[in-house]
Amino acid sequence: MVCLLSRSDPSCFVSPADEPISRQGEEPTNMRKFWRFLLRKSLPRDSLTSLRYAVFGLGDSSYPRFNFPAKKLFKRIQQLGGDPLLPRGDGDDQHYLGYPVCLHSQYAERTLHILFNRLDGALDPWIEELWVAVDKVFPLPAGVSIIPKDVLPPPSFHLNFDPQEFQEDAPPLVNVNYARVLQNNRITSKDHFQDVRHVIFEAPGVSYRPADVMVLYPRNLPGEVQQVIEHFGWNTVADQPFQLKPLRSDASIPNQWNPNRLTVRTALERFLDIFGRPRRSFFELLAFFATDPLHAEKLREFASSEGQDELYNYCHRTRRTYFEVLQDFTSVKLPVAYLFDLIPPIRPRSYSIASCPETNPGQIHLAVAIVKYKTKLQKPRVGVCSHWIESLQVNDSASFIIQRGTMTLPATQVPVIFLGPGTGVAPIRSLIQARIRQGAEENFLFTGFRGRKSDFLFEEDWNAMAASGGLRVFPAFSRDQEEKEYIQHKLLREKTVVWDVIERGGFLYLSGNAKNIPKSIADALVSIVRELGGPSLASEAAAQELVGELEKSRRYQTECWS
């Protein structure tokens, strides 16, 4: 999140530091154009002297380069003469409350690192300090005051129930592509704990590159949406068409929504995350609609800084959904007009594409792990997108866009090592398919699973590619023998292959979970370099420097997620 204040154009924008598909320290997509502009060498050192600014990074400390974009942005604006309103904040999604904050002072010789463990030391105080600082720069005009917390704010949107404005033949989503489901097969054994799907979409005319990203727009299931409609007694209005019109200049409609093709049912099925996890602001606004004073008091407590431990136990630990909270607080009478204020949009989900377009013309393949888990509540928890993907049948449609991936292949004659544990083999599969189609012969795949018979994803594909002479496969199975073997152990066992590829100018590609895998692989590479790289690379520092250079020169490319 970045706040930029100048006399001519005060503005604020949100730019997440760690996207669902990790950029490993690169700028997120919606920040890149702005970042390239800031890096221009032609910019004078005093070009931002009139600018006051603040930066709060939304990150995840399981990533090797935690909050790098926020750190680089804060420093670059300061280099160009910008004046910080307050120290940079670094949010960490690994914290149990979501985004606790580390405040970093840029004014002292060493960084002041203050980590708060409760929400009263999290994002809240940083935001409060920001408003105080902003108020000093841009004080409110005379006669204008902040709306008190006990006053119900007006709705952000007007629902105009006018059937003549309804675009019946138009799609609910615009600016997206549509695909048809050709296959949705489980590719792990039935007795394996993890259900992984090989989903194939038919998408003729859609252009993409190997290891690009398919961004899906999931839906809520019709039967479950009907339960919501019945709970609130909305049967008479559920299918009445309306237009969605913003009532404030800062209330915007997502680019993919068709505001002239809406009903309450369509909104709940296609747009609103009614089965997602509630945000804190939800409880604050919901309290206004509780007719039972005890319910209203409890909801306000959940929205307060002091009530965050209780909110965690009630909502976050149990993974309650918006609808389950609404079912618990039975006195809530929810006006349809506030539906779009209370429930946020369904977040699109990003999946690395597991197919090469030339090998699979007109198709897009995904490897999707279905997210299911249990909490203290009796009802099993299922991810919103997982629930939808699990339900997809052949010929069902899906809306999506394509985002560029970060991995690019070298020349055909260059040897390449691919590292893809678990569903990390998805983009690896697309890259290997492309390499083999190009005639590349030196392709080495190191992959890791629990068991050969339980979850060896795409085994038949690897075997066929190996039989053609275009691929050597080194699988590691952690549960097939008494001593666990992971992908890094396989690397160390095949150290001569690894060093030979590195020494001959080869490339390495890693895709997988960001929590432990990148560090484990990096440690294994450093160990191999120290052992086989000769006297000049025998020290830890020298070997680490070489691995760092591989990454810097993009001979070692990673795409990981948490």
XYZ file of C-alpha atoms in Angstrom, residues 18 58-67 71 90-95 98-100 102 514-515 562:
25
model
C 3.773 -11.038 -2.721
C 1.743 -6.611 2.203
C 4.019 -9.633 2.308
C 4.705 -13.142 3.516
C 7.872 -13.943 5.443
C 7.975 -17.487 4.047
C 9.222 -15.948 0.796
C 13.006 -15.621 0.496
C 12.752 -11.950 -0.486
C 10.122 -10.818 1.944
C 8.521 -7.487 0.980
C 11.524 -1.915 0.622
C 6.059 -4.500 6.666
C 2.984 -6.704 7.005
C 3.475 -10.465 7.369
C 0.673 -12.784 6.288
C 2.295 -15.620 8.257
C 1.091 -14.022 11.497
C -3.081 -11.639 9.133
C -0.918 -8.534 8.830
C 1.079 -7.630 11.923
C 7.241 -4.366 11.577
C 7.803 -21.168 -0.993
C 7.907 -22.224 2.639
C 2.859 -19.976 -0.185
